[in-house]
């Protein structure tokens, strides 16, 4: 931390949580030696217990603990050594518990369980360390999904008994516990979070149930895609899918992702994209991810192509924009699907937003796409998408929600490329009328502004109008801009009067603000 001159340290679970502006400050942490952790846990106990526990740990029990073991195993070894020191366990029993395969432990734990316990265990596995009340609510939803799937077609689901099982009984059965902490948003209040007693249970429990119970696959995948759960805990859902794919044997490891990619739901396709990015980056599955994306681009359905477009933008926008542009172009020329084209459109805007150093490369390529003559079907895809992006970066498309890149920033930094795209969009017979309608609305607002407002720059509609039109003609006075006006009128003969009025209002506003 000192090497990067840090004054504030924020610990996050995954580097994807770090804002782009702070990326150069990331320091990856590694755990200490396992024996060091175990001894630190023992030192927290009474001195008479410490001596005996250290002897146990340094003796036969320590043989089962390696230096590179994860911290949770070190803590468990320390707790078992303390239990032996307190004569609660024999040394042989402690060694067996420490070295026992976690799958065996889980299989022994859930004997004679009902759907209620399985649902809570799976919910905790996916949402560990999240607020207990939310985890319990989603566990209840999973419980209903499972019980509904078990019903005969002609029966309805009956509600559970209100006092069927207490909270503590359920937590004890699934090996979980709650931790009370200060409420993060409301001072003076508290909340409970939930986690497994053993720190290595979340991934192991989820993967074990997935391996052992084939019939739960469809239900669990549906639950992970519940809109409320996906919106509230997207990273947890992505982690769950990554664990299952990376840790459970399968002939087609990305079968689940393919199902999500084929969905009509944008949320499911987005989940598929983020999962592929995480698998390639954190689980060393780059080859299978690349192979899948290539298949989707070449022969996949339109929704799969749309998912591939998102994935390429998420994965490579910062490091290899040329690859992103190449793959997006390949998608556009292979389908005329609106879904695929809109996904490519948003992927390009995302790339412009996330990779400022590569904006010039992206815009130059879009200028090349827009230069081609108008065609039909899939062949016209690159040109149409390029013009649509051009309308966004030139301010000819409203951006009321302030998402992606701002037109003012793009015009200032890359005026030449943006001006080319804007002029071609305005002269296009499909995009031109849409752009002129937006300019007409801006002119309608700017018409009623005063000279004082224009001079102070407080009238946003007039500022936007002038900014967009000066891409065509930097000087909006009649003698300097009449050729552009004539060109637009010839291209859109039914809109001659509105075009002239738009330039008249912009000309007045430019004169006032000069």
CSV table of C-alpha atoms in Angstrom, one decimal:
chain,number,residue,atom,x,y,z
A,1,UNK,CA,0.0,0.0,0.0
A,2,UNK,CA,2.8,2.4,0.8
A,3,UNK,CA,4.3,1.8,-2.7
A,4,UNK,CA,1.3,3.5,-4.3
A,5,UNK,CA,1.1,6.2,-1.7
A,6,UNK,CA,-2.3,5.2,-0.4
A,7,UNK,CA,-4.1,7.2,2.3
A,8,UNK,CA,-7.4,5.3,2.2
A,9,UNK,CA,-7.6,1.5,1.8
A,10,UNK,CA,-10.9,0.0,0.5
A,11,UNK,CA,-11.1,-3.8,0.4
A,12,UNK,CA,-13.5,-5.3,-2.2
A,13,UNK,CA,-14.2,-8.9,-3.1
A,14,UNK,CA,-13.4,-8.6,-6.8
A,15,UNK,CA,-11.5,-6.1,-8.9
A,16,UNK,CA,-14.6,-5.6,-11.1
A,17,UNK,CA,-16.0,-3.5,-8.2
A,18,UNK,CA,-13.2,-0.9,-8.6
A,19,UNK,CA,-14.2,2.2,-10.7
A,20,UNK,CA,-12.3,2.6,-13.9
A,21,UNK,CA,-10.7,5.9,-12.6
A,22,UNK,CA,-9.1,4.0,-9.7
A,23,UNK,CA,-7.9,1.0,-11.7
A,24,UNK,CA,-4.2,2.0,-11.5
A,25,UNK,CA,-4.4,1.9,-7.7
A,26,UNK,CA,-5.4,-1.8,-7.4
A,27,UNK,CA,-3.2,-3.9,-5.1
A,28,UNK,CA,-4.0,-7.6,-5.1
A,29,UNK,CA,-3.8,-9.2,-1.7
A,30,UNK,CA,-2.6,-12.7,-0.9
A,31,UNK,CA,-3.3,-14.6,2.4
A,32,UNK,CA,-0.6,-15.2,5.0
A,33,UNK,CA,1.0,-18.5,5.8
A,34,UNK,CA,-1.7,-21.0,7.0
A,35,UNK,CA,0.3,-21.8,10.2
A,36,UNK,CA,0.6,-18.1,11.0
A,37,UNK,CA,-3.2,-17.7,10.8
A,38,UNK,CA,-3.8,-20.7,13.0
A,39,UNK,CA,-1.4,-19.5,15.7
A,40,UNK,CA,-3.0,-16.0,15.6
A,41,UNK,CA,-6.4,-17.6,16.3
A,42,UNK,CA,-5.1,-19.6,19.2
A,43,UNK,CA,-3.4,-16.6,20.7
A,44,UNK,CA,-6.9,-15.1,21.3
A,45,UNK,CA,-7.7,-17.7,23.9
A,46,UNK,CA,-6.7,-18.1,27.5
A,47,UNK,CA,-3.0,-18.8,28.2
A,48,UNK,CA,-3.6,-22.2,29.7
A,49,UNK,CA,-5.5,-23.3,26.5
A,50,UNK,CA,-2.9,-21.7,24.2
A,51,UNK,CA,-0.1,-23.9,25.4
A,52,UNK,CA,-2.0,-27.2,24.9
A,53,UNK,CA,-3.6,-26.0,21.6
A,54,UNK,CA,-0.2,-25.0,20.2
A,55,UNK,CA,1.2,-28.4,21.1
A,56,UNK,CA,-1.7,-30.2,19.3
A,57,UNK,CA,-1.3,-28.0,16.3
A,58,UNK,CA,2.5,-28.5,16.1
A,59,UNK,CA,1.9,-32.3,16.5
A,60,UNK,CA,-0.2,-34.7,14.6
A,61,UNK,CA,-2.9,-32.2,13.7
A,62,UNK,CA,-0.4,-29.9,12.0
A,63,UNK,CA,0.4,-32.6,9.5
A,64,UNK,CA,-2.9,-32.0,7.8
A,65,UNK,CA,-2.2,-28.3,7.4
A,66,UNK,CA,0.0,-27.1,4.5
A,67,UNK,CA,1.6,-23.7,4.2
A,68,UNK,CA,-0.5,-22.7,1.1
A,69,UNK,CA,-3.9,-23.9,2.5
A,70,UNK,CA,-6.7,-21.3,2.4
A,71,UNK,CA,-7.3,-19.2,5.5
A,72,UNK,CA,-10.6,-20.9,6.3
A,73,UNK,CA,-8.8,-24.2,6.7
A,74,UNK,CA,-6.2,-22.6,9.0
A,75,UNK,CA,-9.0,-21.2,11.2
A,76,UNK,CA,-10.7,-24.6,11.3
A,77,UNK,CA,-7.4,-26.3,12.3
A,78,UNK,CA,-7.0,-23.8,15.1
A,79,UNK,CA,-10.6,-24.3,16.4
A,80,UNK,CA,-10.1,-28.1,16.3
A,81,UNK,CA,-6.8,-27.7,18.2
A,82,UNK,CA,-8.6,-25.6,20.9
A,83,UNK,CA,-11.4,-28.2,21.0
A,84,UNK,CA,-8.8,-31.0,21.7
A,85,UNK,CA,-7.1,-28.8,24.4
A,86,UNK,CA,-10.5,-28.4,26.1
A,87,UNK,CA,-11.0,-32.2,25.9
A,88,UNK,CA,-14.1,-31.8,23.6
A,89,UNK,CA,-12.5,-33.9,20.9
A,90,UNK,CA,-9.8,-36.5,20.6
A,91,UNK,CA,-6.8,-35.8,18.4
A,92,UNK,CA,-7.8,-38.6,16.0
A,93,UNK,CA,-11.3,-37.1,15.7
A,94,UNK,CA,-9.9,-33.7,15.0
A,95,UNK,CA,-7.5,-35.0,12.3
A,96,UNK,CA,-10.4,-36.8,10.7
A,97,UNK,CA,-12.6,-33.6,10.7
A,98,UNK,CA,-9.7,-31.5,9.3
A,99,UNK,CA,-8.8,-33.9,6.5
A,100,UNK,CA,-12.4,-35.0,5.6
A,101,UNK,CA,-13.5,-34.3,2.1
A,102,UNK,CA,-15.9,-31.4,2.1
A,103,UNK,CA,-18.3,-33.3,-0.2
A,104,UNK,CA,-18.5,-36.1,2.3
A,105,UNK,CA,-19.2,-33.5,5.1
A,106,UNK,CA,-22.0,-31.9,3.1
A,107,UNK,CA,-23.5,-35.3,2.1
A,108,UNK,CA,-23.6,-36.3,5.8
A,109,UNK,CA,-25.1,-32.9,6.8
A,110,UNK,CA,-28.1,-32.9,4.6
A,111,UNK,CA,-29.5,-36.4,5.3
A,112,UNK,CA,-33.3,-36.3,5.9
A,113,UNK,CA,-33.5,-32.7,4.8
A,114,UNK,CA,-36.7,-31.2,3.4
A,115,UNK,CA,-37.0,-28.7,0.6
A,116,UNK,CA,-36.9,-25.9,3.2
A,117,UNK,CA,-33.3,-26.7,4.3
A,118,UNK,CA,-32.1,-27.3,0.7
A,119,UNK,CA,-33.5,-23.9,-0.4
A,120,UNK,CA,-31.9,-22.0,2.5
A,121,UNK,CA,-28.5,-23.7,1.9
A,122,UNK,CA,-28.6,-22.8,-1.8
A,123,UNK,CA,-29.6,-19.3,-1.0
A,124,UNK,CA,-26.9,-18.8,1.5
A,125,UNK,CA,-24.3,-20.4,-0.9
A,126,UNK,CA,-25.2,-17.8,-3.6
A,127,UNK,CA,-25.8,-14.8,-1.3
A,128,UNK,CA,-23.3,-15.4,1.5
A,129,UNK,CA,-22.5,-12.3,3.7
A,130,UNK,CA,-25.7,-10.5,2.4
A,131,UNK,CA,-28.5,-9.3,4.7
A,132,UNK,CA,-30.3,-12.2,6.3
A,133,UNK,CA,-33.9,-10.9,5.7
A,134,UNK,CA,-33.2,-10.6,1.9
A,135,UNK,CA,-31.5,-14.0,1.8
A,136,UNK,CA,-34.4,-15.6,3.6
A,137,UNK,CA,-36.9,-14.0,1.2
A,138,UNK,CA,-35.1,-15.3,-1.8
A,139,UNK,CA,-34.8,-18.7,-0.1
A,140,UNK,CA,-38.5,-18.7,0.3
A,141,UNK,CA,-39.0,-18.0,-3.4
A,142,UNK,CA,-36.6,-20.9,-4.3
A,143,UNK,CA,-38.6,-23.1,-2.0
A,144,UNK,CA,-41.8,-22.3,-3.8
A,145,UNK,CA,-40.2,-22.9,-7.2
A,146,UNK,CA,-39.0,-26.4,-6.1
A,147,UNK,CA,-42.2,-27.4,-4.4
A,148,UNK,CA,-44.2,-26.2,-7.5
A,149,UNK,CA,-42.0,-28.3,-9.8
A,150,UNK,CA,-42.7,-31.4,-7.6
A,151,UNK,CA,-46.5,-31.0,-7.8
A,152,UNK,CA,-48.7,-33.1,-10.2
A,153,UNK,CA,-50.2,-31.0,-13.0
A,154,UNK,CA,-53.7,-30.9,-11.5
A,155,UNK,CA,-52.7,-29.7,-8.0
A,156,UNK,CA,-52.0,-26.3,-6.5
A,157,UNK,CA,-49.2,-25.4,-4.1
A,158,UNK,CA,-50.3,-25.2,-0.5
A,159,UNK,CA,-48.7,-22.7,1.8
A,160,UNK,CA,-46.2,-23.7,4.4
A,161,UNK,CA,-47.1,-23.8,8.1
A,162,UNK,CA,-46.3,-20.4,9.7
A,163,UNK,CA,-44.4,-21.9,12.6
A,164,UNK,CA,-43.0,-24.9,10.7
A,165,UNK,CA,-39.4,-24.3,11.8
A,166,UNK,CA,-37.6,-21.6,13.7
A,167,UNK,CA,-34.8,-19.4,12.2
A,168,UNK,CA,-32.2,-20.8,14.5
A,169,UNK,CA,-33.2,-24.4,13.8
A,170,UNK,CA,-32.9,-23.9,10.0
A,171,UNK,CA,-29.5,-22.1,10.4
A,172,UNK,CA,-28.2,-24.9,12.6
A,173,UNK,CA,-29.3,-27.5,10.2
A,174,UNK,CA,-27.6,-25.9,7.2
A,175,UNK,CA,-24.4,-24.9,9.1
A,176,UNK,CA,-25.0,-21.2,8.8
A,177,UNK,CA,-25.0,-18.3,11.3
A,178,UNK,CA,-25.9,-14.6,11.4
A,179,UNK,CA,-23.6,-11.7,12.2
A,180,UNK,CA,-25.0,-8.5,13.6
A,181,UNK,CA,-23.5,-5.3,12.3
A,182,UNK,CA,-24.2,-1.5,12.2
A,183,UNK,CA,-26.6,-0.6,9.4
A,184,UNK,CA,-24.6,0.8,6.5
A,185,UNK,CA,-27.2,3.4,5.6
A,186,UNK,CA,-29.1,4.2,8.8
A,187,UNK,CA,-27.0,5.3,11.8
A,188,UNK,CA,-28.2,3.9,15.1
A,189,UNK,CA,-29.8,0.8,13.5
A,190,UNK,CA,-28.4,-2.7,13.0
A,191,UNK,CA,-28.8,-5.5,10.5
A,192,UNK,CA,-27.9,-9.2,10.3
A,193,UNK,CA,-25.9,-10.8,7.6
A,194,UNK,CA,-25.7,-14.5,7.0
A,195,UNK,CA,-22.8,-16.8,6.2
A,196,UNK,CA,-21.8,-20.5,6.6
A,197,UNK,CA,-19.9,-21.4,9.8
A,198,UNK,CA,-17.2,-22.9,7.5
A,199,UNK,CA,-15.9,-20.4,5.1
A,200,UNK,CA,-15.3,-22.9,2.3
A,201,UNK,CA,-18.9,-24.1,2.2
A,202,UNK,CA,-20.5,-21.7,-0.2
A,203,UNK,CA,-18.9,-22.9,-3.4
A,204,UNK,CA,-18.7,-26.5,-2.3
A,205,UNK,CA,-22.3,-26.8,-1.3
A,206,UNK,CA,-23.6,-25.2,-4.5
A,207,UNK,CA,-21.5,-27.4,-6.7
A,208,UNK,CA,-22.3,-30.6,-4.7
A,209,UNK,CA,-26.1,-30.1,-5.0
A,210,UNK,CA,-25.6,-29.3,-8.7
A,211,UNK,CA,-23.7,-32.6,-9.3
A,212,UNK,CA,-25.9,-34.8,-7.2
A,213,UNK,CA,-29.4,-33.5,-8.2
A,214,UNK,CA,-29.9,-33.2,-11.9
A,215,UNK,CA,-33.6,-32.2,-11.6
A,216,UNK,CA,-32.6,-29.0,-9.7
A,217,UNK,CA,-30.6,-27.6,-12.7
A,218,UNK,CA,-33.5,-25.9,-14.5
A,219,UNK,CA,-35.1,-24.6,-11.3
A,220,UNK,CA,-31.9,-23.2,-9.9
A,221,UNK,CA,-31.1,-21.5,-13.2
A,222,UNK,CA,-34.6,-20.0,-13.3
A,223,UNK,CA,-34.1,-18.7,-9.8
A,224,UNK,CA,-30.8,-17.1,-10.5
A,225,UNK,CA,-32.5,-15.2,-13.4
A,226,UNK,CA,-35.4,-13.8,-11.3
A,227,UNK,CA,-35.3,-10.1,-12.2
A,228,UNK,CA,-35.4,-8.9,-8.5
A,229,UNK,CA,-32.5,-11.2,-7.5
A,230,UNK,CA,-30.5,-10.4,-10.6
A,231,UNK,CA,-30.9,-6.6,-10.2
A,232,UNK,CA,-30.1,-6.7,-6.5
A,233,UNK,CA,-27.2,-9.1,-6.5
A,234,UNK,CA,-25.8,-9.4,-10.0
A,235,UNK,CA,-22.3,-10.3,-9.0
A,236,UNK,CA,-23.5,-13.1,-6.7
A,237,UNK,CA,-25.5,-14.7,-9.6
A,238,UNK,CA,-22.4,-14.4,-11.9
A,239,UNK,CA,-20.2,-16.0,-9.2
A,240,UNK,CA,-22.7,-18.9,-8.7
A,241,UNK,CA,-22.7,-19.7,-12.5
A,242,UNK,CA,-18.9,-19.5,-12.6
A,243,UNK,CA,-18.5,-21.9,-9.7
A,244,UNK,CA,-20.9,-24.4,-11.3
A,245,UNK,CA,-19.2,-24.2,-14.7
A,246,UNK,CA,-15.6,-24.2,-13.5
A,247,UNK,CA,-16.0,-26.8,-10.8
A,248,UNK,CA,-18.5,-29.4,-11.9
A,249,UNK,CA,-17.6,-31.9,-14.7
A,250,UNK,CA,-19.7,-31.5,-17.9
A,251,UNK,CA,-19.4,-32.5,-21.5
A,252,UNK,CA,-20.7,-29.1,-22.6
A,253,UNK,CA,-19.6,-26.8,-19.8
A,254,UNK,CA,-21.2,-23.7,-21.3
A,255,UNK,CA,-24.6,-25.3,-21.9
A,256,UNK,CA,-26.3,-23.0,-19.3
A,257,UNK,CA,-24.7,-19.9,-20.8
A,258,UNK,CA,-25.9,-21.0,-24.3
A,259,UNK,CA,-29.4,-21.2,-23.0
A,260,UNK,CA,-29.2,-17.8,-21.5
A,261,UNK,CA,-27.7,-16.4,-24.7
A,262,UNK,CA,-30.5,-17.8,-26.7
A,263,UNK,CA,-33.1,-16.1,-24.5
A,264,UNK,CA,-35.2,-13.1,-25.6
A,265,UNK,CA,-34.6,-11.6,-22.2
A,266,UNK,CA,-32.0,-8.8,-22.3
A,267,UNK,CA,-31.2,-9.4,-18.6
A,268,UNK,CA,-30.5,-13.1,-19.2
A,269,UNK,CA,-28.2,-12.3,-22.2
A,270,UNK,CA,-26.4,-9.7,-20.1
A,271,UNK,CA,-25.9,-12.3,-17.3
A,272,UNK,CA,-24.5,-14.7,-19.9
A,273,UNK,CA,-22.0,-12.0,-21.2
A,274,UNK,CA,-20.8,-11.1,-17.7
A,275,UNK,CA,-20.4,-14.7,-16.8
A,276,UNK,CA,-18.3,-15.4,-19.9
A,277,UNK,CA,-16.1,-12.4,-19.1
A,278,UNK,CA,-15.6,-13.7,-15.5
A,279,UNK,CA,-14.9,-17.2,-16.7
A,280,UNK,CA,-12.2,-16.1,-19.1
A,281,UNK,CA,-10.6,-13.7,-16.7
A,282,UNK,CA,-10.7,-15.4,-13.3
A,283,UNK,CA,-11.1,-19.1,-14.1
A,284,UNK,CA,-8.6,-19.7,-17.0
A,285,UNK,CA,-11.3,-20.7,-19.4
A,286,UNK,CA,-10.4,-18.3,-22.2
A,287,UNK,CA,-10.1,-21.0,-24.9
A,288,UNK,CA,-13.6,-22.5,-24.4
A,289,UNK,CA,-15.1,-18.9,-24.1
A,290,UNK,CA,-13.4,-17.8,-27.4
A,291,UNK,CA,-14.5,-21.0,-29.2
A,292,UNK,CA,-18.1,-20.4,-28.0
A,293,UNK,CA,-18.1,-16.8,-29.1
A,294,UNK,CA,-16.7,-17.6,-32.5
A,295,UNK,CA,-19.5,-20.2,-33.0
A,296,UNK,CA,-22.1,-17.7,-32.0
A,297,UNK,CA,-20.8,-15.1,-34.4
A,298,UNK,CA,-20.5,-17.5,-37.3
A,299,UNK,CA,-23.6,-19.7,-37.0
A,300,UNK,CA,-25.5,-18.6,-33.9
A,301,UNK,CA,-29.0,-17.3,-33.7
A,302,UNK,CA,-29.6,-13.5,-33.6
A,303,UNK,CA,-29.9,-13.5,-29.8
A,304,UNK,CA,-26.6,-15.4,-29.5
A,305,UNK,CA,-24.9,-13.0,-31.8
A,306,UNK,CA,-26.3,-10.1,-29.7
A,307,UNK,CA,-24.8,-11.8,-26.6
A,308,UNK,CA,-21.5,-12.2,-28.4
A,309,UNK,CA,-21.4,-8.5,-29.2
A,310,UNK,CA,-21.9,-7.6,-25.6
A,311,UNK,CA,-19.3,-10.0,-24.4
A,312,UNK,CA,-16.6,-8.8,-26.9
A,313,UNK,CA,-17.3,-5.2,-25.7
A,314,UNK,CA,-17.1,-6.1,-22.0
A,315,UNK,CA,-14.0,-8.2,-22.4
A,316,UNK,CA,-11.8,-6.4,-24.9
A,317,UNK,CA,-13.0,-2.7,-25.1
A,318,UNK,CA,-10.1,-1.5,-23.0
A,319,UNK,CA,-7.3,-3.8,-24.3
A,320,UNK,CA,-8.1,-4.7,-27.9
A,321,UNK,CA,-10.6,-2.4,-29.6
A,322,UNK,CA,-9.6,-3.6,-33.0
A,323,UNK,CA,-10.7,-7.1,-32.2
A,324,UNK,CA,-14.0,-5.7,-30.9
A,325,UNK,CA,-14.6,-3.8,-34.1
A,326,UNK,CA,-13.7,-6.8,-36.3
A,327,UNK,CA,-16.1,-9.1,-34.4
A,328,UNK,CA,-18.9,-6.6,-34.3
A,329,UNK,CA,-18.6,-6.0,-38.1
A,330,UNK,CA,-18.7,-9.8,-38.6
A,331,UNK,CA,-21.9,-10.0,-36.6
A,332,UNK,CA,-23.5,-7.1,-38.6
A,333,UNK,CA,-22.8,-8.7,-42.0
A,334,UNK,CA,-24.3,-12.0,-41.0
A,335,UNK,CA,-27.7,-11.0,-39.8
A,336,UNK,CA,-30.3,-8.3,-40.3
A,337,UNK,CA,-31.8,-8.9,-36.9
A,338,UNK,CA,-32.8,-5.7,-35.0
A,339,UNK,CA,-31.8,-7.4,-31.7
A,340,UNK,CA,-28.3,-8.1,-32.9
A,341,UNK,CA,-27.9,-4.6,-34.5
A,342,UNK,CA,-29.0,-2.9,-31.3
A,343,UNK,CA,-26.6,-5.0,-29.2
A,344,UNK,CA,-23.7,-4.0,-31.5
A,345,UNK,CA,-24.9,-0.3,-31.3
A,346,UNK,CA,-24.8,-0.4,-27.5
A,347,UNK,CA,-21.5,-2.3,-27.5
A,348,UNK,CA,-19.9,0.4,-29.6
A,349,UNK,CA,-21.2,3.1,-27.3
A,350,UNK,CA,-19.9,1.1,-24.3
A,351,UNK,CA,-16.5,0.8,-25.9
A,352,UNK,CA,-16.4,4.6,-26.5
A,353,UNK,CA,-17.3,5.2,-22.9
A,354,UNK,CA,-14.9,2.7,-21.3
A,355,UNK,CA,-11.8,3.1,-23.5
A,356,UNK,CA,-11.1,6.9,-24.1
A,357,UNK,CA,-7.6,6.2,-25.5
A,358,UNK,CA,-9.1,4.2,-28.3
A,359,UNK,CA,-11.9,6.5,-29.3
A,360,UNK,CA,-10.1,7.8,-32.3
A,361,UNK,CA,-9.7,4.2,-33.6
A,362,UNK,CA,-13.3,3.4,-33.1
A,363,UNK,CA,-14.6,6.6,-34.7
A,364,UNK,CA,-12.3,6.2,-37.7
A,365,UNK,CA,-13.6,2.7,-38.3
A,366,UNK,CA,-17.2,3.9,-38.0
A,367,UNK,CA,-16.5,6.5,-40.6
A,368,UNK,CA,-15.3,3.8,-42.9
A,369,UNK,CA,-18.4,1.7,-42.3
A,370,UNK,CA,-20.7,4.8,-43.0
A,371,UNK,CA,-18.8,5.5,-46.3
A,372,UNK,CA,-20.3,2.5,-48.1
A,373,UNK,CA,-23.2,2.9,-50.4
A,374,UNK,CA,-26.7,2.0,-49.2
A,375,UNK,CA,-27.5,-1.7,-49.5
A,376,UNK,CA,-30.2,-4.1,-48.5
A,377,UNK,CA,-30.5,-6.7,-45.8
A,378,UNK,CA,-27.5,-7.7,-43.6
A,379,UNK,CA,-25.0,-6.0,-46.0
A,380,UNK,CA,-26.3,-2.6,-44.9
A,381,UNK,CA,-25.9,-3.4,-41.2
A,382,UNK,CA,-22.4,-1.8,-40.6
A,383,UNK,CA,-23.5,1.5,-42.3
A,384,UNK,CA,-26.8,1.8,-40.4
A,385,UNK,CA,-25.1,1.1,-37.0
A,386,UNK,CA,-22.3,3.5,-37.8
A,387,UNK,CA,-24.8,6.3,-38.6
A,388,UNK,CA,-26.8,5.5,-35.5
A,389,UNK,CA,-23.7,5.8,-33.3
A,390,UNK,CA,-22.8,9.0,-35.2
A,391,UNK,CA,-26.2,10.5,-34.3
A,392,UNK,CA,-25.5,9.8,-30.6
A,393,UNK,CA,-21.9,11.2,-30.5
A,394,UNK,CA,-23.0,14.3,-32.4
A,395,UNK,CA,-26.0,15.1,-30.2
A,396,UNK,CA,-28.6,14.3,-32.8
A,397,UNK,CA,-30.0,11.6,-30.5
A,398,UNK,CA,-31.4,12.8,-27.1
A,399,UNK,CA,-29.4,11.6,-24.0
A,400,UNK,CA,-31.8,12.5,-21.2
A,401,UNK,CA,-30.4,9.9,-18.9
A,402,UNK,CA,-26.8,10.9,-19.4
A,403,UNK,CA,-25.6,7.4,-20.2
A,404,UNK,CA,-22.6,6.4,-22.2
A,405,UNK,CA,-20.5,9.2,-23.7
A,406,UNK,CA,-21.6,12.9,-23.8
A,407,UNK,CA,-21.9,14.5,-27.2
A,408,UNK,CA,-20.2,17.7,-26.0
A,409,UNK,CA,-17.1,15.7,-25.0
A,410,UNK,CA,-17.0,13.7,-28.2
A,411,UNK,CA,-17.4,16.8,-30.4
A,412,UNK,CA,-14.6,18.7,-28.5
A,413,UNK,CA,-12.1,15.8,-28.6
A,414,UNK,CA,-12.9,14.2,-32.0
A,415,UNK,CA,-14.7,16.9,-34.0
A,416,UNK,CA,-13.4,15.8,-37.4
A,417,UNK,CA,-14.7,12.2,-37.2
A,418,UNK,CA,-18.0,13.2,-35.4
A,419,UNK,CA,-18.6,15.9,-38.1
A,420,UNK,CA,-18.3,13.2,-40.9
A,421,UNK,CA,-20.7,10.9,-39.1
A,422,UNK,CA,-23.2,13.7,-38.3
A,423,UNK,CA,-23.3,15.0,-41.9
A,424,UNK,CA,-23.8,11.5,-43.3
A,425,UNK,CA,-26.6,10.8,-40.8
A,426,UNK,CA,-28.4,14.0,-41.7
A,427,UNK,CA,-28.2,13.3,-45.4
A,428,UNK,CA,-29.5,9.8,-45.0
A,429,UNK,CA,-33.1,9.2,-46.0
A,430,UNK,CA,-33.8,7.1,-42.9
A,431,UNK,CA,-31.8,8.8,-40.2
A,432,UNK,CA,-32.0,12.3,-41.5
A,433,UNK,CA,-35.7,12.9,-40.7
A,434,UNK,CA,-35.2,11.5,-37.2
A,435,UNK,CA,-32.2,13.9,-36.6
A,436,UNK,CA,-34.1,16.8,-38.1
A,437,UNK,CA,-37.1,16.2,-35.8
A,438,UNK,CA,-34.7,16.4,-32.8
A,439,UNK,CA,-33.1,19.6,-34.1
A,440,UNK,CA,-36.6,21.1,-34.7
A,441,UNK,CA,-37.6,20.4,-31.1
A,442,UNK,CA,-34.4,22.0,-29.8
A,443,UNK,CA,-35.0,25.0,-32.1
A,444,UNK,CA,-38.6,25.3,-30.7
A,445,UNK,CA,-37.2,25.7,-27.2
A,446,UNK,CA,-34.3,27.9,-28.2
A,447,UNK,CA,-36.6,30.2,-30.2
A,448,UNK,CA,-38.0,31.6,-26.9
A,449,UNK,CA,-34.6,32.2,-25.2
A,450,UNK,CA,-33.3,35.6,-24.6
A,451,UNK,CA,-29.9,37.2,-25.6
A,452,UNK,CA,-28.9,37.2,-21.9
A,453,UNK,CA,-29.5,33.5,-21.6
A,454,UNK,CA,-27.6,32.7,-24.7
A,455,UNK,CA,-24.7,34.9,-23.7
A,456,UNK,CA,-24.5,33.3,-20.2
A,457,UNK,CA,-24.9,29.8,-21.7
A,458,UNK,CA,-27.8,28.9,-19.5
A,459,UNK,CA,-30.2,28.0,-22.3
A,460,UNK,CA,-29.2,24.3,-22.9
A,461,UNK,CA,-31.4,23.7,-26.0
A,462,UNK,CA,-29.8,26.6,-27.9
A,463,UNK,CA,-26.3,25.4,-26.9
A,464,UNK,CA,-27.1,21.9,-28.1
A,465,UNK,CA,-28.6,23.1,-31.3
A,466,UNK,CA,-25.6,25.3,-32.2
A,467,UNK,CA,-23.1,22.5,-31.1
A,468,UNK,CA,-24.7,20.0,-33.5
A,469,UNK,CA,-25.2,22.3,-36.5
A,470,UNK,CA,-21.6,23.8,-36.3
A,471,UNK,CA,-20.4,20.3,-37.1
A,472,UNK,CA,-21.8,20.9,-40.6
A,473,UNK,CA,-21.0,24.6,-40.8
A,474,UNK,CA,-18.8,26.2,-38.1
A,475,UNK,CA,-20.0,29.6,-39.2
A,476,UNK,CA,-23.8,29.6,-39.3
A,477,UNK,CA,-24.2,33.0,-40.9
A,478,UNK,CA,-26.2,32.7,-44.1
A,479,UNK,CA,-23.5,33.3,-46.7
A,480,UNK,CA,-21.2,30.7,-44.9
A,481,UNK,CA,-23.8,28.0,-44.4
A,482,UNK,CA,-26.2,28.2,-47.3
A,483,UNK,CA,-24.5,25.3,-49.2
A,484,UNK,CA,-25.2,22.9,-46.3
A,485,UNK,CA,-28.8,24.2,-46.0
A,486,UNK,CA,-29.3,23.6,-49.8
A,487,UNK,CA,-27.9,20.1,-49.6
A,488,UNK,CA,-30.2,19.2,-46.7
A,489,UNK,CA,-33.2,20.7,-48.5
A,490,UNK,CA,-32.5,18.8,-51.7
A,491,UNK,CA,-32.1,15.5,-49.7
A,492,UNK,CA,-35.3,16.2,-47.7
A,493,UNK,CA,-37.5,18.3,-50.0
A,494,UNK,CA,-40.6,18.0,-47.9
A,495,UNK,CA,-38.8,19.6,-45.0
A,496,UNK,CA,-37.3,22.7,-46.6
A,497,UNK,CA,-39.2,25.2,-44.4
A,498,UNK,CA,-38.3,23.5,-41.1
A,499,UNK,CA,-34.6,23.1,-42.1
A,500,UNK,CA,-34.3,26.8,-42.9
A,501,UNK,CA,-36.0,27.8,-39.7
A,502,UNK,CA,-33.7,25.5,-37.6
A,503,UNK,CA,-30.7,27.2,-39.1
A,504,UNK,CA,-32.3,30.7,-38.6
A,505,UNK,CA,-32.8,30.0,-34.8
A,506,UNK,CA,-29.3,28.5,-34.5
A,507,UNK,CA,-27.8,31.5,-36.4
A,508,UNK,CA,-29.4,33.9,-33.9
A,509,UNK,CA,-28.3,32.0,-30.9
A,510,UNK,CA,-24.7,31.7,-32.2
A,511,UNK,CA,-24.7,35.5,-32.8
A,512,UNK,CA,-25.9,36.2,-29.2
A,513,UNK,CA,-23.4,33.9,-27.6
A,514,UNK,CA,-20.4,35.2,-29.6
